mmCIF file of C-alpha atoms in Angstrom:
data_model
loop_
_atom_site.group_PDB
_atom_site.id
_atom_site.type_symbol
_atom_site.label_atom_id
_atom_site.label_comp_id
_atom_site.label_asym_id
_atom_site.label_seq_id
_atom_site.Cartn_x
_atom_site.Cartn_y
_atom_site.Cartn_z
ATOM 1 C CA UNK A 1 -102.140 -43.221 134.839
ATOM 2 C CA UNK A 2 -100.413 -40.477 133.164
ATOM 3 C CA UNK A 3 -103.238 -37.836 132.876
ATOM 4 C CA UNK A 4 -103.354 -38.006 136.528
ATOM 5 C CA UNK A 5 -99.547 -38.336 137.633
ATOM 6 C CA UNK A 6 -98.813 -35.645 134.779
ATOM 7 C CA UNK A 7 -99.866 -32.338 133.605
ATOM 8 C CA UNK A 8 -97.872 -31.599 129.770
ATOM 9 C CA UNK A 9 -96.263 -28.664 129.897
ATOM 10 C CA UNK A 10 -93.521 -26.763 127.227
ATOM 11 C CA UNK A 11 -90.368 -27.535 127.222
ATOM 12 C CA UNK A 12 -88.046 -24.450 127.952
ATOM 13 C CA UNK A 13 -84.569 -25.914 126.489
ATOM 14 C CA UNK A 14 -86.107 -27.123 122.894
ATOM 15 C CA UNK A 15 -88.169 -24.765 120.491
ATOM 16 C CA UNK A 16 -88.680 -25.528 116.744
ATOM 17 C CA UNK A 17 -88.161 -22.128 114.865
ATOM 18 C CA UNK A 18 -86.973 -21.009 111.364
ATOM 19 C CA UNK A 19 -82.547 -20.178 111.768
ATOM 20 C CA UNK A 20 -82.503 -16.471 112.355
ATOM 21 C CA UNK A 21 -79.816 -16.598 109.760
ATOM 22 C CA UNK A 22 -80.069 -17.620 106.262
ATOM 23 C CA UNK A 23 -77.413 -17.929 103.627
ATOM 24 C CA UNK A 24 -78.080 -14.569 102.010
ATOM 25 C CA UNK A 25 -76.050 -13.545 98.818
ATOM 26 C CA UNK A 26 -77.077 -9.418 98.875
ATOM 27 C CA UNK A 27 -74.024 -8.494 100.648
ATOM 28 C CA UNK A 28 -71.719 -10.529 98.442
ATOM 29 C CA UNK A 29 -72.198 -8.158 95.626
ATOM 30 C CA UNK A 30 -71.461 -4.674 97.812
ATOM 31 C CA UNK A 31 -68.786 -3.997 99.499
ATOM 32 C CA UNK A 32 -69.334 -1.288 102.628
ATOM 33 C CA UNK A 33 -68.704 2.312 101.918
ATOM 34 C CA UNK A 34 -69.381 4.628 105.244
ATOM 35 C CA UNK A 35 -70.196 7.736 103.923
ATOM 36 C CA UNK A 36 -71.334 11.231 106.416
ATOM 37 C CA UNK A 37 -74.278 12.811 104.462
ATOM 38 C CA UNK A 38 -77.502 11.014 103.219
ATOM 39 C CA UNK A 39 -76.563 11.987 99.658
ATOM 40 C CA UNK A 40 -73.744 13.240 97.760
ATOM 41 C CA UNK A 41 -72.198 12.523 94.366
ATOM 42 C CA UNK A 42 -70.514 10.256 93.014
ATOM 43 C CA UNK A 43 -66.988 11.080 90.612
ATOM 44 C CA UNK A 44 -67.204 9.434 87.257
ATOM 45 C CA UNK A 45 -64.375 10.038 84.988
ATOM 46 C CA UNK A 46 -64.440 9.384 81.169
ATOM 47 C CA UNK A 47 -63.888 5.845 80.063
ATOM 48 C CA UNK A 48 -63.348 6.802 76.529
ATOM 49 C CA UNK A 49 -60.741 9.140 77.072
ATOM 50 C CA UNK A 50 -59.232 6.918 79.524
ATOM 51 C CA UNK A 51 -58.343 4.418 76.550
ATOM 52 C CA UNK A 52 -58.571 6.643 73.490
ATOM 53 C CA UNK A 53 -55.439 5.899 71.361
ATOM 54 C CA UNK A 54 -53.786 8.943 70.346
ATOM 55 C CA UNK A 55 -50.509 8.923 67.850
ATOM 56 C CA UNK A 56 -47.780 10.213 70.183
ATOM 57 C CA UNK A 57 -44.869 9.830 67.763
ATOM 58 C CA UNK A 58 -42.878 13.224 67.484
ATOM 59 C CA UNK A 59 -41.940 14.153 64.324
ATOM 60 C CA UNK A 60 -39.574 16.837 65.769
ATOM 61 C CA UNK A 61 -38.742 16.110 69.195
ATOM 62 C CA UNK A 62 -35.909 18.857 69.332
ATOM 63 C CA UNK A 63 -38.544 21.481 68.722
ATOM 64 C CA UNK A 64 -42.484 20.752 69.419
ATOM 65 C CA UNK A 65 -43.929 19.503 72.183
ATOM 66 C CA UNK A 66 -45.642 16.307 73.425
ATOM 67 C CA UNK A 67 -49.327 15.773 72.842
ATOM 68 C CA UNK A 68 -51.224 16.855 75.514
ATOM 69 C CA UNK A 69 -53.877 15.207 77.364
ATOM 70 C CA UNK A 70 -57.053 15.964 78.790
ATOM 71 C CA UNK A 71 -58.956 15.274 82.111
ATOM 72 C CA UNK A 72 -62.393 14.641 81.040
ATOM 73 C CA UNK A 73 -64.841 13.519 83.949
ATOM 74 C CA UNK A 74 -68.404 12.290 82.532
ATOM 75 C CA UNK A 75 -72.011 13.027 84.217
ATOM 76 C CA UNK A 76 -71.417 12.479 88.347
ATOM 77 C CA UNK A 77 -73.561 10.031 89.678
ATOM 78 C CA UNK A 78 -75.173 10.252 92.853
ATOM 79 C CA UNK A 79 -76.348 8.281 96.275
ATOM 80 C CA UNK A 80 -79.156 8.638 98.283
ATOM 81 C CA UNK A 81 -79.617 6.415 101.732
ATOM 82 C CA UNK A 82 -82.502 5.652 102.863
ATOM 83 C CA UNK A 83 -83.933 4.975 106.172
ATOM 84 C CA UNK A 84 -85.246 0.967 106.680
ATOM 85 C CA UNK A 85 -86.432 0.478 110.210
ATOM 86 C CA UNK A 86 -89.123 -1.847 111.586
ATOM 87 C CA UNK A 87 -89.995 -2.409 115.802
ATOM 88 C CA UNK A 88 -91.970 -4.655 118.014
ATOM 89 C CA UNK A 89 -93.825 -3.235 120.659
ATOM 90 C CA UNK A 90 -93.196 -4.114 124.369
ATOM 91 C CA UNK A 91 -96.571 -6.047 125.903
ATOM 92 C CA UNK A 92 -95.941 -6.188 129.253
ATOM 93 C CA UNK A 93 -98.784 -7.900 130.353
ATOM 94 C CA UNK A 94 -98.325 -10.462 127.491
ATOM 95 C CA UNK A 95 -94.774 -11.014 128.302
ATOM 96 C CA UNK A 96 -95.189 -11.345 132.397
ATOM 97 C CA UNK A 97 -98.239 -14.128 131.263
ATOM 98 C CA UNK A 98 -95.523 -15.737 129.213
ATOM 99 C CA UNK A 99 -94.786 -19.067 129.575
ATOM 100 C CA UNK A 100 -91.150 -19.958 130.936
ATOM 101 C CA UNK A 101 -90.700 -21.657 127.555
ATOM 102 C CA UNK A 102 -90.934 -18.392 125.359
ATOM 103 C CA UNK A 103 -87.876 -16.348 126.230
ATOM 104 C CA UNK A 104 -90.382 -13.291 125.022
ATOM 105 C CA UNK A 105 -87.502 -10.272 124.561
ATOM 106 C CA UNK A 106 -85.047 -12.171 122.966
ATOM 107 C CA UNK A 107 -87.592 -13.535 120.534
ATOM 108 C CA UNK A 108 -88.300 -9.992 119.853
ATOM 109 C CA UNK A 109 -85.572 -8.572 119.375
ATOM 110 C CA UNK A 110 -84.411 -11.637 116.815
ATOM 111 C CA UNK A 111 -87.510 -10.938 114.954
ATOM 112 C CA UNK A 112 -86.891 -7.966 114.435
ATOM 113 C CA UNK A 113 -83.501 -8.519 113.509
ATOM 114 C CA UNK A 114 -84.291 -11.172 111.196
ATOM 115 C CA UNK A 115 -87.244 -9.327 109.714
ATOM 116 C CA UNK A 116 -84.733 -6.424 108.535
ATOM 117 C CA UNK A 117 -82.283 -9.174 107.128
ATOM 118 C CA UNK A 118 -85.502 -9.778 104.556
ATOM 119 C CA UNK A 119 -86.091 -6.790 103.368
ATOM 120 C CA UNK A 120 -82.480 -5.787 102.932
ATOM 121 C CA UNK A 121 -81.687 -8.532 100.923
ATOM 122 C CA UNK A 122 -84.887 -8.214 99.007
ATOM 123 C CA UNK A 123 -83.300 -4.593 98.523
ATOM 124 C CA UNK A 124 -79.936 -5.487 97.150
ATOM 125 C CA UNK A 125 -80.724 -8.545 95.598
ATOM 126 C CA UNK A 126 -84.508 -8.749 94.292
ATOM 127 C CA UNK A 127 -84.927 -4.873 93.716
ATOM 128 C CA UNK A 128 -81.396 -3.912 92.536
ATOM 129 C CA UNK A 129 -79.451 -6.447 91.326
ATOM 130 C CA UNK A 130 -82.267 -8.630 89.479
ATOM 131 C CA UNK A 131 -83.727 -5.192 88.293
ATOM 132 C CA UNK A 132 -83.007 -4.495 84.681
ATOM 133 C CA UNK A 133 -83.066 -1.268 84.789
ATOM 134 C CA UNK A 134 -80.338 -1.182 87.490
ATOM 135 C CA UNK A 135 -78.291 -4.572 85.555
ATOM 136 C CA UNK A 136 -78.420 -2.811 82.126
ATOM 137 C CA UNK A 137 -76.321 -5.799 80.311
ATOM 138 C CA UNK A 138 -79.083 -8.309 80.847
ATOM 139 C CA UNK A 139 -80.742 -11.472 79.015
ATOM 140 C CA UNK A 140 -83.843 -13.199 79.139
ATOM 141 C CA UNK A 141 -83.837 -16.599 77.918
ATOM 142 C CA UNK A 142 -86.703 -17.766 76.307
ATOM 143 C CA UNK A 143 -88.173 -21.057 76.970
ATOM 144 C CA UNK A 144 -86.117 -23.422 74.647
ATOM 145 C CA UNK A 145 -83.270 -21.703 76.247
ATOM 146 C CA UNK A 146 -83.448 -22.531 79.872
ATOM 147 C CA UNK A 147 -81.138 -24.507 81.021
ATOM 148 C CA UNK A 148 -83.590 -26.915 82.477
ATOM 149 C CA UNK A 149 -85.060 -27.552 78.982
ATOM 150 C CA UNK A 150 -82.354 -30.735 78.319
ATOM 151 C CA UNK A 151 -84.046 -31.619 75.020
ATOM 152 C CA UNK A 152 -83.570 -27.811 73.473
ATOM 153 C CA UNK A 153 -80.323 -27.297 71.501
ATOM 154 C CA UNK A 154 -80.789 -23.477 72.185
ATOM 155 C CA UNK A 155 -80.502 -24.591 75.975
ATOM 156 C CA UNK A 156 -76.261 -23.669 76.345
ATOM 157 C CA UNK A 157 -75.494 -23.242 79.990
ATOM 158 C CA UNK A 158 -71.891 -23.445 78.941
ATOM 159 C CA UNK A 159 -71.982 -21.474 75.684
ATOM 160 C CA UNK A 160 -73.583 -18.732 77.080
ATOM 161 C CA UNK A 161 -72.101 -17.986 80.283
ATOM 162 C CA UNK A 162 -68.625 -17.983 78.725
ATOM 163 C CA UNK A 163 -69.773 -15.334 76.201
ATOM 164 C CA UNK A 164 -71.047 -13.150 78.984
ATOM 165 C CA UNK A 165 -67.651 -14.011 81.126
ATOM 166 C CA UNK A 166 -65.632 -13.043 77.627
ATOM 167 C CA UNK A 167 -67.612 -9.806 77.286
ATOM 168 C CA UNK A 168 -66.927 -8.581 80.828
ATOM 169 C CA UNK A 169 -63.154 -9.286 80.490
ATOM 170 C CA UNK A 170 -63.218 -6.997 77.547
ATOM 171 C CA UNK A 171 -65.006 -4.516 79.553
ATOM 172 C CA UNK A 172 -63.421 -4.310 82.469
ATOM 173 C CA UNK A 173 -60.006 -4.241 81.935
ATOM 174 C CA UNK A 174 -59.433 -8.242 81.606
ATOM 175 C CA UNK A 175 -60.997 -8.677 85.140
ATOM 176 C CA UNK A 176 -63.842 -11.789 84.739
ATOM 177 C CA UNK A 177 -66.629 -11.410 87.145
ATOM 178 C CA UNK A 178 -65.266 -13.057 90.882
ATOM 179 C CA UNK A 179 -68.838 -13.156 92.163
ATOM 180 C CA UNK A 180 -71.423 -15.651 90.212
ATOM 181 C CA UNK A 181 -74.512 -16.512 92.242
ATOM 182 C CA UNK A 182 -77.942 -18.187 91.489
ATOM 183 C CA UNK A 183 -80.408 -20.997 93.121
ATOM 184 C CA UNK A 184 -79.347 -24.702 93.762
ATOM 185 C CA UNK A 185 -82.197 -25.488 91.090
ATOM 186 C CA UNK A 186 -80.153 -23.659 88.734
ATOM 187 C CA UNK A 187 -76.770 -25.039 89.805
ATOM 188 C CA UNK A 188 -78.518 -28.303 89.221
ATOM 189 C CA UNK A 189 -80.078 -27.449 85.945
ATOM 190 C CA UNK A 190 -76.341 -26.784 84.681
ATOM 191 C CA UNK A 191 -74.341 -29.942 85.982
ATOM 192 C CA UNK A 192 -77.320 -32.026 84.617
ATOM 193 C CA UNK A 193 -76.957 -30.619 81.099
ATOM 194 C CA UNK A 194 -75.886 -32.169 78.378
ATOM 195 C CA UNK A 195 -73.591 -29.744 77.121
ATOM 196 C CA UNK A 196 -72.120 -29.137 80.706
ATOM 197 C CA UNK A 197 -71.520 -33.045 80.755
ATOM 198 C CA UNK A 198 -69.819 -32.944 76.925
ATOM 199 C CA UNK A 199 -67.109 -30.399 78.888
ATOM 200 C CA UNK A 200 -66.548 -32.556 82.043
ATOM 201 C CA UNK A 201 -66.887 -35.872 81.128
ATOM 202 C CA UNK A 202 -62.919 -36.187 81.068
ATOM 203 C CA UNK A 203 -62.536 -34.724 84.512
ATOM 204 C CA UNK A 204 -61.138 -37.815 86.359
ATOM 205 C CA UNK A 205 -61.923 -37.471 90.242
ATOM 206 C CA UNK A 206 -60.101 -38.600 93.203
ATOM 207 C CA UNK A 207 -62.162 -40.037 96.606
ATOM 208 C CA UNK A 208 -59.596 -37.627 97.946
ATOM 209 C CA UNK A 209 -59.719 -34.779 95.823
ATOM 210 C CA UNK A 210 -63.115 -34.389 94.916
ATOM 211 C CA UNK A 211 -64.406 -31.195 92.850
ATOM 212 C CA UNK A 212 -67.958 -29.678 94.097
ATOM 213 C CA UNK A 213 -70.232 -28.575 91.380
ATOM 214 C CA UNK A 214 -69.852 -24.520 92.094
ATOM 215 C CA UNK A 215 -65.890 -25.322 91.218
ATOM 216 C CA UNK A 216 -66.410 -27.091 88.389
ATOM 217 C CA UNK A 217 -69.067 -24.891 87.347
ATOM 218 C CA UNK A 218 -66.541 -22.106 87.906
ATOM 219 C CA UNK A 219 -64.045 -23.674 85.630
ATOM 220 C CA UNK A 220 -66.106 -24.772 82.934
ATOM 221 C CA UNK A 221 -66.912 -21.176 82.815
ATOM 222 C CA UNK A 222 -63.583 -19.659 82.961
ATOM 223 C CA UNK A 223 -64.312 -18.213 86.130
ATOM 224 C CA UNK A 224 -61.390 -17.615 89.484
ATOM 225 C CA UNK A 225 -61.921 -20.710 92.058
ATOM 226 C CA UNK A 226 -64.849 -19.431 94.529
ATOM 227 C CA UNK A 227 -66.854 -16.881 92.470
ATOM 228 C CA UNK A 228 -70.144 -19.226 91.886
ATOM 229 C CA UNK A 229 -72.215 -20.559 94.645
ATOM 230 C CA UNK A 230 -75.766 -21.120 95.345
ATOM 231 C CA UNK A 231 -77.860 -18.999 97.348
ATOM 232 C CA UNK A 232 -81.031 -20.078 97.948
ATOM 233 C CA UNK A 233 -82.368 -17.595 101.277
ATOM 234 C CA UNK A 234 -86.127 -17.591 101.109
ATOM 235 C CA UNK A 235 -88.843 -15.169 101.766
ATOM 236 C CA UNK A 236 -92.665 -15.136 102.394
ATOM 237 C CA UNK A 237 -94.375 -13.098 99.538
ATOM 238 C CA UNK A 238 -97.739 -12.798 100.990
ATOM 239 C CA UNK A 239 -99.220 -10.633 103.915
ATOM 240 C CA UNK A 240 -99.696 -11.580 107.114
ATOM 241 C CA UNK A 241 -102.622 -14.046 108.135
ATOM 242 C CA UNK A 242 -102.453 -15.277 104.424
ATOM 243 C CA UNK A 243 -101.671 -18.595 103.092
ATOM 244 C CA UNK A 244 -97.720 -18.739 102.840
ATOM 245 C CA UNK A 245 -95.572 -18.275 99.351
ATOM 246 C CA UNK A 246 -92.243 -18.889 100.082
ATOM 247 C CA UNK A 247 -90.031 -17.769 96.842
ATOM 248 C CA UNK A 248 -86.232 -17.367 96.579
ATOM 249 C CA UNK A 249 -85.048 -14.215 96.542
ATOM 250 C CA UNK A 250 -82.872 -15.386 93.451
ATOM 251 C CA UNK A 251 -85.072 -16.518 92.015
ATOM 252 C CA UNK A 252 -83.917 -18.222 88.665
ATOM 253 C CA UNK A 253 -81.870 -15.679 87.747
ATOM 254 C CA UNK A 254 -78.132 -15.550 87.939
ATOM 255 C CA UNK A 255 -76.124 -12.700 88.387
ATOM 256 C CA UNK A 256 -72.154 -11.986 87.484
ATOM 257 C CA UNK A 257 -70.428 -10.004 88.813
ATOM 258 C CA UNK A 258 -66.776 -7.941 89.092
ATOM 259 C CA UNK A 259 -67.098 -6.668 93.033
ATOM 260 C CA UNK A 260 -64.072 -4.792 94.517
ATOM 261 C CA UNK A 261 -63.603 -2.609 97.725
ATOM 262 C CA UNK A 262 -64.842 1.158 97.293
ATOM 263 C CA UNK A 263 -62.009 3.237 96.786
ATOM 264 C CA UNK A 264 -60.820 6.423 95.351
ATOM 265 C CA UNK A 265 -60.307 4.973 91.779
ATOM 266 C CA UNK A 266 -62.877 1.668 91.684
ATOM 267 C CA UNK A 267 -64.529 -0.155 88.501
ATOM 268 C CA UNK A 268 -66.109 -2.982 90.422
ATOM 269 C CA UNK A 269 -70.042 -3.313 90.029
ATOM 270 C CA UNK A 270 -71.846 -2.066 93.580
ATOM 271 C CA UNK A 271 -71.131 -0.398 96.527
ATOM 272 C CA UNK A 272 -73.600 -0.014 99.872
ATOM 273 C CA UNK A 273 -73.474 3.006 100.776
ATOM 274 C CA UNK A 274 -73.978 3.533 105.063
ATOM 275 C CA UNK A 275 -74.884 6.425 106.371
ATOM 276 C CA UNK A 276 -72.059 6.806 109.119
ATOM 277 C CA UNK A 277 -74.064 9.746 111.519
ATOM 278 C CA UNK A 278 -75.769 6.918 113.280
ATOM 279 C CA UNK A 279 -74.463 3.674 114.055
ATOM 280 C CA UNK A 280 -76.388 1.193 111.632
ATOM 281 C CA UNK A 281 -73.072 -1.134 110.729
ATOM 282 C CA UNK A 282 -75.035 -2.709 108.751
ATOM 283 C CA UNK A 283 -77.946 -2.360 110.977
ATOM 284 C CA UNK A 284 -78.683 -0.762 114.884
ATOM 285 C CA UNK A 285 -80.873 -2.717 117.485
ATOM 286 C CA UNK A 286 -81.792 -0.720 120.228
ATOM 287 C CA UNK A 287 -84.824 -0.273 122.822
ATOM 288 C CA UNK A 288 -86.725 2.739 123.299
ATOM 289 C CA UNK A 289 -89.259 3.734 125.647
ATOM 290 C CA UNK A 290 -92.932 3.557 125.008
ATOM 291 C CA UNK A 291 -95.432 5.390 127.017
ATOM 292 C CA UNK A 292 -98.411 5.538 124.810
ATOM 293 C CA UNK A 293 -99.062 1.662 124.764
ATOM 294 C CA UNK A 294 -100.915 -0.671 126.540
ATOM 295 C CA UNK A 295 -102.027 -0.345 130.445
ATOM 296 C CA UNK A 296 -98.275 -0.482 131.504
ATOM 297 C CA UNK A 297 -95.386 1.362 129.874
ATOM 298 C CA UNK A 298 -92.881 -0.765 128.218
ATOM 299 C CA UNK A 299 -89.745 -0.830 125.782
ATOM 300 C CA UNK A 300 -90.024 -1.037 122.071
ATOM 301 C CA UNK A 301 -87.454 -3.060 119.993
ATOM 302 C CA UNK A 302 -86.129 -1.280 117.406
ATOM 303 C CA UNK A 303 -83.897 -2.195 114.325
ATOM 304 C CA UNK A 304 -82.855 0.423 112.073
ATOM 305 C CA UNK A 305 -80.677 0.715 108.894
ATOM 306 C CA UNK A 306 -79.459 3.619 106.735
ATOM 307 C CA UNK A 307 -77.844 2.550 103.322
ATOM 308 C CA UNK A 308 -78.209 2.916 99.367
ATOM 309 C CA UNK A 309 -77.087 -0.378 98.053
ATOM 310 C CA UNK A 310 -75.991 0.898 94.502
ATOM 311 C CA UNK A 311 -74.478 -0.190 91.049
ATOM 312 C CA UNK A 312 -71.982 2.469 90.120
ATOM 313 C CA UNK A 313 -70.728 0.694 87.021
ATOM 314 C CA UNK A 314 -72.973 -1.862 84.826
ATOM 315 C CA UNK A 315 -70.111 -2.868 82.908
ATOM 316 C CA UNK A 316 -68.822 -4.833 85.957
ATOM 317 C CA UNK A 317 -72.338 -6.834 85.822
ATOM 318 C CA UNK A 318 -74.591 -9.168 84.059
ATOM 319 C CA UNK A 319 -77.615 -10.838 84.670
ATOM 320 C CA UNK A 320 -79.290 -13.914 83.213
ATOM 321 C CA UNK A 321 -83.307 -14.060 83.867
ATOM 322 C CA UNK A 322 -85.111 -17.259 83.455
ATOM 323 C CA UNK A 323 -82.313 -19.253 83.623
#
């Protein structure tokens, strides 16, 4: 009988766990700068004299001079990196006892991994880049304006995003944002629209050239073939040995945005800033001894990051709440 011929035991080559990696959007939005001090500043020079139109006609060109111009730099801004680091303690005991099924350091060390993937993108995306004060050229829609509200003829997912898309050109040289993202509920919310459908409904599709809904969102829009896609990485908002709240880090916001490489003369939205001393690119995992735990020394797992994710210029951004 089988409780006698067999004793159940775990498997060791099948394991049901959450991916370590999710689809996270954070980085998207910030391009790496490497930078050799914690904090420094940051150059800004003076948009409006940049484009101030002066009258440069010369009434006497044999005798006067050209108008001159002036190098006018506005308030620096500044960095400031800060340490994010989180470990999981070697139990030696605990991990001999282990069970051949539970492969017990690499399951640390991809916890801890994956439990500073959370909080950075929390960082960038839920702190910084949903924050208002941070995304100064923001909207809140009420709630006849969501664009899940299909009855409301204030609900314009079309309307509204090509205002915002019109605005930015006109701020940032011509450039429209070339990074849109927000939650597949949202991305839904839009294609199912009625106003969304009035600008499609023409669109004839091949079997063999079929659109997907972030491209045809991205048209509609006015937007450069791959800026939108859905993100929809979650996170557990409660402490542990609490009941789980899994929310998307998201949200049902949706965030535009003009991103470009760092450089020496940038107007793109965000940069990360990564303290270069130490090796966190973007983050370190190393072991270090521990001899003040536990019966039997052991190694802790550590995972460490350095970085300021930062918006250097709002005009490169917008962000739609409660969309």
């Amino acid at each position: 009988m089988p409780g006698i011929v067999h004793v159940k035991k775990r498997l060791t080559d099948i394991s049901v766990r959450f991916p370590p990696e999710q689809q996270f959007c954070g980085l998207d939005f910030f391009p790496r700068k490497n930078v050799e001090h914690l904090s420094d500043f940051i150059v800004k020079w003076s948009k409006a004299n940049v484009l101030r139109l002066d009258d440069l006609a010369m009434s006497a060109p044999d005798d006067s001079l050209p108008a001159e111009v002036e190098l006018v730099l506005s308030a620096d801004d500044s960095y400031t990196c800060r340490v994010y680091a989180v470990r999981s303690p070697d139990k030696v005991i605990t991990k001999k006892n282990a069970d051949p099924a539970i492969d017990y350091d690499v399951e640390r060390a991809l916890m801890v991994r994956q439990r500073l993937d959370q909080r950075l993108e929390y960082l960038r995306v839920n702190q910084t880049l949903r924050a208002t004060a941070t995304m100064t050229n923001n909207t809140t829609l009420t709630a006849a304006q969501r664009w899940d509200n299909y009855t409301s003829p204030s609900s314009k997912p079309v309307t509204l995003p090509r205002t915002i898309v019109t605005q930015m050109r006109l701020l940032n040289g011509g450039n429209p944002p070339n990074v849109v993202r927000m939650s597949s509920f949202t991305k839904n919310a839009i294609v199912q629209s009625e106003e969304f459908k009035d600008f499609v409904k023409y669109n004839v599709l091949s079997e063999g050239r079929p659109i997907g809904d972030e491209e045809l969102i991205a048209a509609v829009w006015g937007l450069p073939p791959g800026s939108v896609r859905a993100c929809d990485a979650t996170y557990n908002s409660t402490s542990a040995g609490a009941t789980a709240v899994y929310k998307a880090f998201i949200g049902s916001d949706v965030v535009f945005g003009y991103v470009v490489p760092a450089g020496i003369r940038t107007y793109g939205l965000s940069t990360e800033f990564r303290f270069s001393g130490y090796n966190t690119d973007p983050y370190a995992i190393l072991s270090v001894p521990q001899l003040q735990r536990g019966a039997i020394p052991g190694e802790d797992i550590r995972g460490i990051s350095i970085c300021d994710p930062k918006v250097i210029n709002a005009d490169a951004g917008y962000l739609i709440k409660g969309a």
